[in-house]
């Protein structure tokens, strides 16, 4: 029937293709497979990101609470006095004492604590009366280090107090 019709009429009845990129039935499973792979990659990336955020939160929690660096506490455990000189001048009475003290350095940290040469000052009624030099050392984690120091006390103008 179409053979008898003129060419112009045949062209009128042929419909033009709307989408020239029509998918073939074999391509559809490949596209679905690619989309599934992409979704799996995105899901895996989300899990990795959530794990990284969780680990960061745990590290921050430990760093701010458990692993906080605290300063060591210096305490005089015992003291003995050797030299005791008294000057009883009427204008300026004073005394000079040599003290040997056993000090304790308590380290409350979870790691070793190194400290440099330091000085301990002794006060009486807001007046400095003596000092002792602490040598540089290291104290172990959560322990107390004991050592002896020698210090001198010189107090002048005792009558004004």
mmCIF file of N, CA and C in Angstrom, residues 12-115:
data_model
loop_
_atom_site.group_PDB
_atom_site.id
_atom_site.type_symbol
_atom_site.label_atom_id
_atom_site.label_comp_id
_atom_site.label_asym_id
_atom_site.label_seq_id
_atom_site.Cartn_x
_atom_site.Cartn_y
_atom_site.Cartn_z
ATOM 1 N N UNK A 12 5.151 12.175 5.188
ATOM 2 C CA UNK A 12 4.254 12.783 6.150
ATOM 3 C C UNK A 12 3.860 11.785 7.232
ATOM 4 N N UNK A 13 3.783 10.537 6.886
ATOM 5 C CA UNK A 13 3.365 9.548 7.851
ATOM 6 C C UNK A 13 4.510 9.017 8.727
ATOM 7 N N UNK A 14 5.734 9.249 8.370
ATOM 8 C CA UNK A 14 6.841 8.795 9.214
ATOM 9 C C UNK A 14 7.029 9.805 10.339
ATOM 10 N N UNK A 15 7.063 9.341 11.552
ATOM 11 C CA UNK A 15 7.192 10.248 12.696
ATOM 12 C C UNK A 15 8.672 10.521 12.956
ATOM 13 N N UNK A 16 8.994 11.776 13.215
ATOM 14 C CA UNK A 16 10.391 12.098 13.527
ATOM 15 C C UNK A 16 10.729 11.598 14.937
ATOM 16 N N UNK A 17 11.976 11.208 15.171
ATOM 17 C CA UNK A 17 12.383 10.729 16.489
ATOM 18 C C UNK A 17 12.536 11.918 17.431
ATOM 19 N N UNK A 18 11.948 11.803 18.601
ATOM 20 C CA UNK A 18 11.999 12.873 19.580
ATOM 21 C C UNK A 18 13.363 12.885 20.280
ATOM 22 N N UNK A 19 13.828 11.744 20.714
ATOM 23 C CA UNK A 19 15.111 11.648 21.401
ATOM 24 C C UNK A 19 16.033 10.786 20.547
ATOM 25 N N UNK A 20 17.062 11.403 19.964
ATOM 26 C CA UNK A 20 17.936 10.598 19.107
ATOM 27 C C UNK A 20 18.836 9.656 19.919
ATOM 28 N N UNK A 21 18.933 9.877 21.248
ATOM 29 C CA UNK A 21 19.801 9.047 22.092
ATOM 30 C C UNK A 21 18.965 8.041 22.879
ATOM 31 N N UNK A 22 18.302 7.206 22.213
ATOM 32 C CA UNK A 22 17.457 6.209 22.856
ATOM 33 C C UNK A 22 18.358 5.122 23.427
ATOM 34 N N UNK A 23 18.060 4.712 24.649
ATOM 35 C CA UNK A 23 18.847 3.667 25.285
ATOM 36 C C UNK A 23 18.463 2.308 24.712
ATOM 37 N N UNK A 24 19.471 1.554 24.547
ATOM 38 C CA UNK A 24 19.240 0.186 24.112
ATOM 39 C C UNK A 24 18.992 -0.628 25.377
ATOM 40 N N UNK A 25 18.255 -1.679 25.280
ATOM 41 C CA UNK A 25 17.920 -2.485 26.446
ATOM 42 C C UNK A 25 19.163 -3.036 27.150
ATOM 43 N N UNK A 26 20.259 -3.190 26.449
ATOM 44 C CA UNK A 26 21.479 -3.708 27.057
ATOM 45 C C UNK A 26 22.166 -2.646 27.922
ATOM 46 N N UNK A 27 21.947 -1.352 27.657
ATOM 47 C CA UNK A 27 22.596 -0.281 28.416
ATOM 48 C C UNK A 27 21.917 -0.030 29.764
ATOM 49 N N UNK A 28 20.670 -0.313 29.911
ATOM 50 C CA UNK A 28 19.923 -0.011 31.126
ATOM 51 C C UNK A 28 20.523 -0.716 32.354
ATOM 52 N N UNK A 29 20.839 -1.999 32.319
ATOM 53 C CA UNK A 29 21.449 -2.612 33.508
ATOM 54 C C UNK A 29 22.814 -2.005 33.843
ATOM 55 N N UNK A 30 23.585 -1.597 32.863
ATOM 56 C CA UNK A 30 24.886 -0.981 33.125
ATOM 57 C C UNK A 30 24.721 0.351 33.857
ATOM 58 N N UNK A 31 23.730 1.143 33.453
ATOM 59 C CA UNK A 31 23.482 2.428 34.106
ATOM 60 C C UNK A 31 23.035 2.198 35.554
ATOM 61 N N UNK A 32 22.168 1.241 35.774
ATOM 62 C CA UNK A 32 21.707 0.924 37.125
ATOM 63 C C UNK A 32 22.881 0.432 37.975
ATOM 64 N N UNK A 33 23.745 -0.386 37.384
ATOM 65 C CA UNK A 33 24.910 -0.894 38.097
ATOM 66 C C UNK A 33 25.850 0.253 38.488
ATOM 67 N N UNK A 34 26.078 1.207 37.582
ATOM 68 C CA UNK A 34 26.926 2.368 37.889
ATOM 69 C C UNK A 34 26.324 3.208 39.009
ATOM 70 N N UNK A 35 25.028 3.415 38.976
ATOM 71 C CA UNK A 35 24.372 4.201 40.023
ATOM 72 C C UNK A 35 24.458 3.487 41.378
ATOM 73 N N UNK A 36 24.304 2.173 41.383
ATOM 74 C CA UNK A 36 24.439 1.416 42.636
ATOM 75 C C UNK A 36 25.854 1.534 43.194
ATOM 76 N N UNK A 37 26.858 1.440 42.329
ATOM 77 C CA UNK A 37 28.247 1.584 42.776
ATOM 78 C C UNK A 37 28.488 2.978 43.359
ATOM 79 N N UNK A 38 27.955 3.999 42.704
ATOM 80 C CA UNK A 38 28.127 5.365 43.197
ATOM 81 C C UNK A 38 27.458 5.520 44.559
ATOM 82 N N UNK A 39 26.276 4.965 44.732
ATOM 83 C CA UNK A 39 25.595 5.038 46.025
ATOM 84 C C UNK A 39 26.396 4.321 47.108
ATOM 85 N N UNK A 40 27.003 3.180 46.772
ATOM 86 C CA UNK A 40 27.822 2.455 47.742
ATOM 87 C C UNK A 40 29.058 3.264 48.116
ATOM 88 N N UNK A 41 29.680 3.927 47.125
ATOM 89 C CA UNK A 41 30.849 4.757 47.419
ATOM 90 C C UNK A 41 30.485 5.920 48.328
ATOM 91 N N UNK A 42 29.365 6.567 48.060
ATOM 92 C CA UNK A 42 28.922 7.690 48.888
ATOM 93 C C UNK A 42 28.611 7.206 50.305
ATOM 94 N N UNK A 43 27.975 6.045 50.420
ATOM 95 C CA UNK A 43 27.655 5.488 51.730
ATOM 96 C C UNK A 43 28.933 5.156 52.508
ATOM 97 N N UNK A 44 29.912 4.576 51.834
ATOM 98 C CA UNK A 44 31.187 4.256 52.483
ATOM 99 C C UNK A 44 31.896 5.533 52.929
ATOM 100 N N UNK A 45 31.882 6.551 52.090
ATOM 101 C CA UNK A 45 32.498 7.831 52.439
ATOM 102 C C UNK A 45 31.808 8.454 53.653
ATOM 103 N N UNK A 46 30.501 8.341 53.734
ATOM 104 C CA UNK A 46 29.771 8.867 54.887
ATOM 105 C C UNK A 46 30.161 8.116 56.166
ATOM 106 N N UNK A 47 30.320 6.791 56.080
ATOM 107 C CA UNK A 47 30.753 6.020 57.248
ATOM 108 C C UNK A 47 32.157 6.422 57.690
ATOM 109 N N UNK A 48 33.059 6.615 56.742
ATOM 110 C CA UNK A 48 34.428 7.027 57.078
ATOM 111 C C UNK A 48 34.416 8.407 57.731
ATOM 112 N N UNK A 49 33.624 9.329 57.198
ATOM 113 C CA UNK A 49 33.541 10.675 57.779
ATOM 114 C C UNK A 49 32.946 10.619 59.192
ATOM 115 N N UNK A 50 31.909 9.814 59.394
ATOM 116 C CA UNK A 50 31.314 9.683 60.732
ATOM 117 C C UNK A 50 32.315 9.072 61.712
ATOM 118 N N UNK A 51 33.086 8.091 61.266
ATOM 119 C CA UNK A 51 34.109 7.482 62.123
ATOM 120 C C UNK A 51 35.182 8.497 62.489
ATOM 121 N N UNK A 52 35.607 9.325 61.528
ATOM 122 C CA UNK A 52 36.628 10.347 61.801
ATOM 123 C C UNK A 52 36.112 11.371 62.809
ATOM 124 N N UNK A 53 34.869 11.787 62.678
ATOM 125 C CA UNK A 53 34.285 12.740 63.629
ATOM 126 C C UNK A 53 34.201 12.103 65.020
ATOM 127 N N UNK A 54 33.807 10.851 65.092
ATOM 128 C CA UNK A 54 33.719 10.141 66.371
ATOM 129 C C UNK A 54 35.094 10.031 67.026
ATOM 130 N N UNK A 55 36.113 9.662 66.265
ATOM 131 C CA UNK A 55 37.468 9.542 66.811
ATOM 132 C C UNK A 55 37.987 10.895 67.290
ATOM 133 N N UNK A 56 37.709 11.957 66.549
ATOM 134 C CA UNK A 56 38.127 13.296 66.961
ATOM 135 C C UNK A 56 37.469 13.681 68.283
ATOM 136 N N UNK A 57 36.195 13.362 68.434
ATOM 137 C CA UNK A 57 35.495 13.673 69.686
ATOM 138 C C UNK A 57 36.095 12.891 70.855
ATOM 139 N N UNK A 58 36.421 11.633 70.648
ATOM 140 C CA UNK A 58 37.021 10.817 71.717
ATOM 141 C C UNK A 58 38.389 11.370 72.102
ATOM 142 N N UNK A 59 39.205 11.729 71.115
ATOM 143 C CA UNK A 59 40.539 12.276 71.396
ATOM 144 C C UNK A 59 40.419 13.590 72.153
ATOM 145 N N UNK A 60 39.511 14.457 71.752
ATOM 146 C CA UNK A 60 39.308 15.720 72.462
ATOM 147 C C UNK A 60 38.850 15.480 73.898
ATOM 148 N N UNK A 61 37.963 14.527 74.085
ATOM 149 C CA UNK A 61 37.482 14.219 75.431
ATOM 150 C C UNK A 61 38.636 13.786 76.336
ATOM 151 N N UNK A 62 39.482 12.885 75.848
ATOM 152 C CA UNK A 62 40.626 12.443 76.646
ATOM 153 C C UNK A 62 41.633 13.559 76.854
ATOM 154 N N UNK A 63 41.874 14.362 75.831
ATOM 155 C CA UNK A 63 42.868 15.432 75.954
ATOM 156 C C UNK A 63 42.432 16.494 76.960
ATOM 157 N N UNK A 64 41.150 16.771 77.027
ATOM 158 C CA UNK A 64 40.675 17.828 77.914
ATOM 159 C C UNK A 64 40.383 17.351 79.333
ATOM 160 N N UNK A 65 40.213 16.051 79.530
ATOM 161 C CA UNK A 65 39.897 15.572 80.875
ATOM 162 C C UNK A 65 41.008 14.710 81.457
ATOM 163 N N UNK A 66 41.283 13.600 80.849
ATOM 164 C CA UNK A 66 42.217 12.631 81.423
ATOM 165 C C UNK A 66 43.661 13.076 81.270
ATOM 166 N N UNK A 67 44.037 13.546 80.097
ATOM 167 C CA UNK A 67 45.439 13.846 79.814
ATOM 168 C C UNK A 67 45.813 15.300 80.110
ATOM 169 N N UNK A 68 45.048 15.968 80.936
ATOM 170 C CA UNK A 68 45.349 17.357 81.273
ATOM 171 C C UNK A 68 46.646 17.417 82.071
ATOM 172 N N UNK A 69 47.546 18.310 81.678
ATOM 173 C CA UNK A 69 48.829 18.446 82.369
ATOM 174 C C UNK A 69 48.619 19.293 83.618
ATOM 175 N N UNK A 70 48.982 18.728 84.747
ATOM 176 C CA UNK A 70 48.857 19.433 86.022
ATOM 177 C C UNK A 70 50.249 19.722 86.558
ATOM 178 N N UNK A 71 50.381 20.811 87.280
ATOM 179 C CA UNK A 71 51.688 21.151 87.842
ATOM 180 C C UNK A 71 51.953 20.290 89.069
ATOM 181 N N UNK A 72 53.196 19.888 89.265
ATOM 182 C CA UNK A 72 53.508 19.065 90.437
ATOM 183 C C UNK A 72 53.430 19.884 91.716
ATOM 184 N N UNK A 73 53.187 19.212 92.818
ATOM 185 C CA UNK A 73 53.077 19.859 94.129
ATOM 186 C C UNK A 73 54.366 19.623 94.914
ATOM 187 N N UNK A 74 54.985 20.706 95.363
ATOM 188 C CA UNK A 74 56.181 20.633 96.198
ATOM 189 C C UNK A 74 55.746 20.758 97.655
ATOM 190 N N UNK A 75 56.204 19.822 98.489
ATOM 191 C CA UNK A 75 55.858 19.861 99.910
ATOM 192 C C UNK A 75 57.098 19.564 100.744
ATOM 193 N N UNK A 76 57.168 20.217 101.896
ATOM 194 C CA UNK A 76 58.236 19.927 102.849
ATOM 195 C C UNK A 76 57.771 18.738 103.685
ATOM 196 N N UNK A 77 58.481 17.622 103.557
ATOM 197 C CA UNK A 77 58.105 16.402 104.282
ATOM 198 C C UNK A 77 58.665 16.417 105.700
ATOM 199 N N UNK A 78 59.903 16.829 105.846
ATOM 200 C CA UNK A 78 60.498 16.948 107.179
ATOM 201 C C UNK A 78 61.626 17.968 107.094
ATOM 202 N N UNK A 79 61.995 18.507 108.243
ATOM 203 C CA UNK A 79 63.059 19.515 108.277
ATOM 204 C C UNK A 79 63.873 19.344 109.548
ATOM 205 N N UNK A 80 65.167 19.604 109.406
ATOM 206 C CA UNK A 80 66.047 19.627 110.578
ATOM 207 C C UNK A 80 66.917 20.869 110.466
ATOM 208 N N UNK A 81 67.280 21.422 111.614
ATOM 209 C CA UNK A 81 68.040 22.666 111.637
ATOM 210 C C UNK A 81 69.433 22.397 112.195
ATOM 211 N N UNK A 82 70.441 22.945 111.513
ATOM 212 C CA UNK A 82 71.822 22.730 111.955
ATOM 213 C C UNK A 82 72.380 23.944 112.672
ATOM 214 N N UNK A 83 72.606 24.983 111.941
ATOM 215 C CA UNK A 83 73.252 26.164 112.500
ATOM 216 C C UNK A 83 72.188 27.140 112.967
ATOM 217 N N UNK A 84 72.397 27.679 114.155
ATOM 218 C CA UNK A 84 71.443 28.645 114.687
ATOM 219 C C UNK A 84 72.245 29.773 115.327
ATOM 220 N N UNK A 85 72.373 30.873 114.605
ATOM 221 C CA UNK A 85 73.113 32.041 115.097
ATOM 222 C C UNK A 85 72.131 33.153 115.415
ATOM 223 N N UNK A 86 72.279 33.742 116.586
ATOM 224 C CA UNK A 86 71.395 34.824 117.005
ATOM 225 C C UNK A 86 72.242 36.056 117.264
ATOM 226 N N UNK A 87 71.789 37.165 116.729
ATOM 227 C CA UNK A 87 72.440 38.447 116.984
ATOM 228 C C UNK A 87 71.497 39.262 117.855
ATOM 229 N N UNK A 88 71.950 39.666 119.020
ATOM 230 C CA UNK A 88 71.070 40.366 119.962
ATOM 231 C C UNK A 88 71.465 41.826 120.109
ATOM 232 N N UNK A 89 71.805 42.441 119.018
ATOM 233 C CA UNK A 89 72.085 43.876 119.074
ATOM 234 C C UNK A 89 70.789 44.620 119.363
ATOM 235 N N UNK A 90 70.868 45.666 120.122
ATOM 236 C CA UNK A 90 69.664 46.423 120.482
ATOM 237 C C UNK A 90 69.035 47.100 119.273
ATOM 238 N N UNK A 91 69.840 47.527 118.321
ATOM 239 C CA UNK A 91 69.284 48.256 117.178
ATOM 240 C C UNK A 91 68.689 47.331 116.129
ATOM 241 N N UNK A 92 69.295 46.165 115.915
ATOM 242 C CA UNK A 92 68.829 45.293 114.841
ATOM 243 C C UNK A 92 69.003 43.821 115.229
ATOM 244 N N UNK A 93 68.103 43.255 116.014
ATOM 245 C CA UNK A 93 68.226 41.840 116.355
ATOM 246 C C UNK A 93 67.877 40.974 115.134
ATOM 247 N N UNK A 94 68.600 39.867 114.958
ATOM 248 C CA UNK A 94 68.336 38.970 113.833
ATOM 249 C C UNK A 94 68.813 37.566 114.183
ATOM 250 N N UNK A 95 68.435 36.604 113.350
ATOM 251 C CA UNK A 95 68.958 35.251 113.523
ATOM 252 C C UNK A 95 69.201 34.632 112.149
ATOM 253 N N UNK A 96 70.083 33.651 112.124
ATOM 254 C CA UNK A 96 70.477 32.969 110.906
ATOM 255 C C UNK A 96 70.398 31.466 111.177
ATOM 256 N N UNK A 97 69.603 30.764 110.371
ATOM 257 C CA UNK A 97 69.392 29.334 110.580
ATOM 258 C C UNK A 97 69.694 28.598 109.278
ATOM 259 N N UNK A 98 70.378 27.464 109.385
ATOM 260 C CA UNK A 98 70.593 26.584 108.237
ATOM 261 C C UNK A 98 69.656 25.395 108.395
ATOM 262 N N UNK A 99 68.831 25.165 107.354
ATOM 263 C CA UNK A 99 67.834 24.107 107.420
ATOM 264 C C UNK A 99 68.128 23.058 106.352
ATOM 265 N N UNK A 100 68.017 21.801 106.725
ATOM 266 C CA UNK A 100 68.081 20.696 105.769
ATOM 267 C C UNK A 100 66.672 20.113 105.716
ATOM 268 N N UNK A 101 66.053 20.234 104.546
ATOM 269 C CA UNK A 101 64.656 19.812 104.414
ATOM 270 C C UNK A 101 64.547 18.659 103.426
ATOM 271 N N UNK A 102 63.669 17.721 103.752
ATOM 272 C CA UNK A 102 63.325 16.668 102.802
ATOM 273 C C UNK A 102 62.062 17.127 102.086
ATOM 274 N N UNK A 103 62.185 17.317 100.784
ATOM 275 C CA UNK A 103 61.054 17.774 99.981
ATOM 276 C C UNK A 103 60.463 16.604 99.217
ATOM 277 N N UNK A 104 59.202 16.713 98.927
ATOM 278 C CA UNK A 104 58.516 15.734 98.092
ATOM 279 C C UNK A 104 57.873 16.440 96.920
ATOM 280 N N UNK A 105 58.065 15.883 95.736
ATOM 281 C CA UNK A 105 57.427 16.415 94.533
ATOM 282 C C UNK A 105 56.407 15.382 94.086
ATOM 283 N N UNK A 106 55.138 15.707 94.234
ATOM 284 C CA UNK A 106 54.073 14.789 93.845
ATOM 285 C C UNK A 106 53.645 15.118 92.423
ATOM 286 N N UNK A 107 53.763 14.132 91.528
ATOM 287 C CA UNK A 107 53.400 14.306 90.125
ATOM 288 C C UNK A 107 52.023 13.681 89.896
ATOM 289 N N UNK A 108 50.974 14.482 89.688
ATOM 290 C CA UNK A 108 49.637 13.924 89.479
ATOM 291 C C UNK A 108 49.359 13.533 88.025
ATOM 292 N N UNK A 109 50.328 13.688 87.130
ATOM 293 C CA UNK A 109 50.133 13.422 85.702
ATOM 294 C C UNK A 109 50.270 11.936 85.385
ATOM 295 N N UNK A 110 49.797 11.560 84.198
ATOM 296 C CA UNK A 110 49.899 10.180 83.734
ATOM 297 C C UNK A 110 51.211 9.929 83.000
ATOM 298 N N UNK A 111 52.050 10.921 82.890
ATOM 299 C CA UNK A 111 53.350 10.784 82.243
ATOM 300 C C UNK A 111 54.432 11.388 83.110
ATOM 301 N N UNK A 112 55.688 11.183 82.711
ATOM 302 C CA UNK A 112 56.798 11.761 83.462
ATOM 303 C C UNK A 112 56.736 13.278 83.377
ATOM 304 N N UNK A 113 57.276 13.924 84.381
ATOM 305 C CA UNK A 113 57.303 15.392 84.413
ATOM 306 C C UNK A 113 58.734 15.827 84.693
ATOM 307 N N UNK A 114 59.302 16.584 83.756
ATOM 308 C CA UNK A 114 60.656 17.103 83.931
ATOM 309 C C UNK A 114 60.554 18.552 84.380
ATOM 310 N N UNK A 115 61.332 18.907 85.393
ATOM 311 C CA UNK A 115 61.354 20.299 85.825
ATOM 312 C C UNK A 115 62.798 20.761 85.899
#
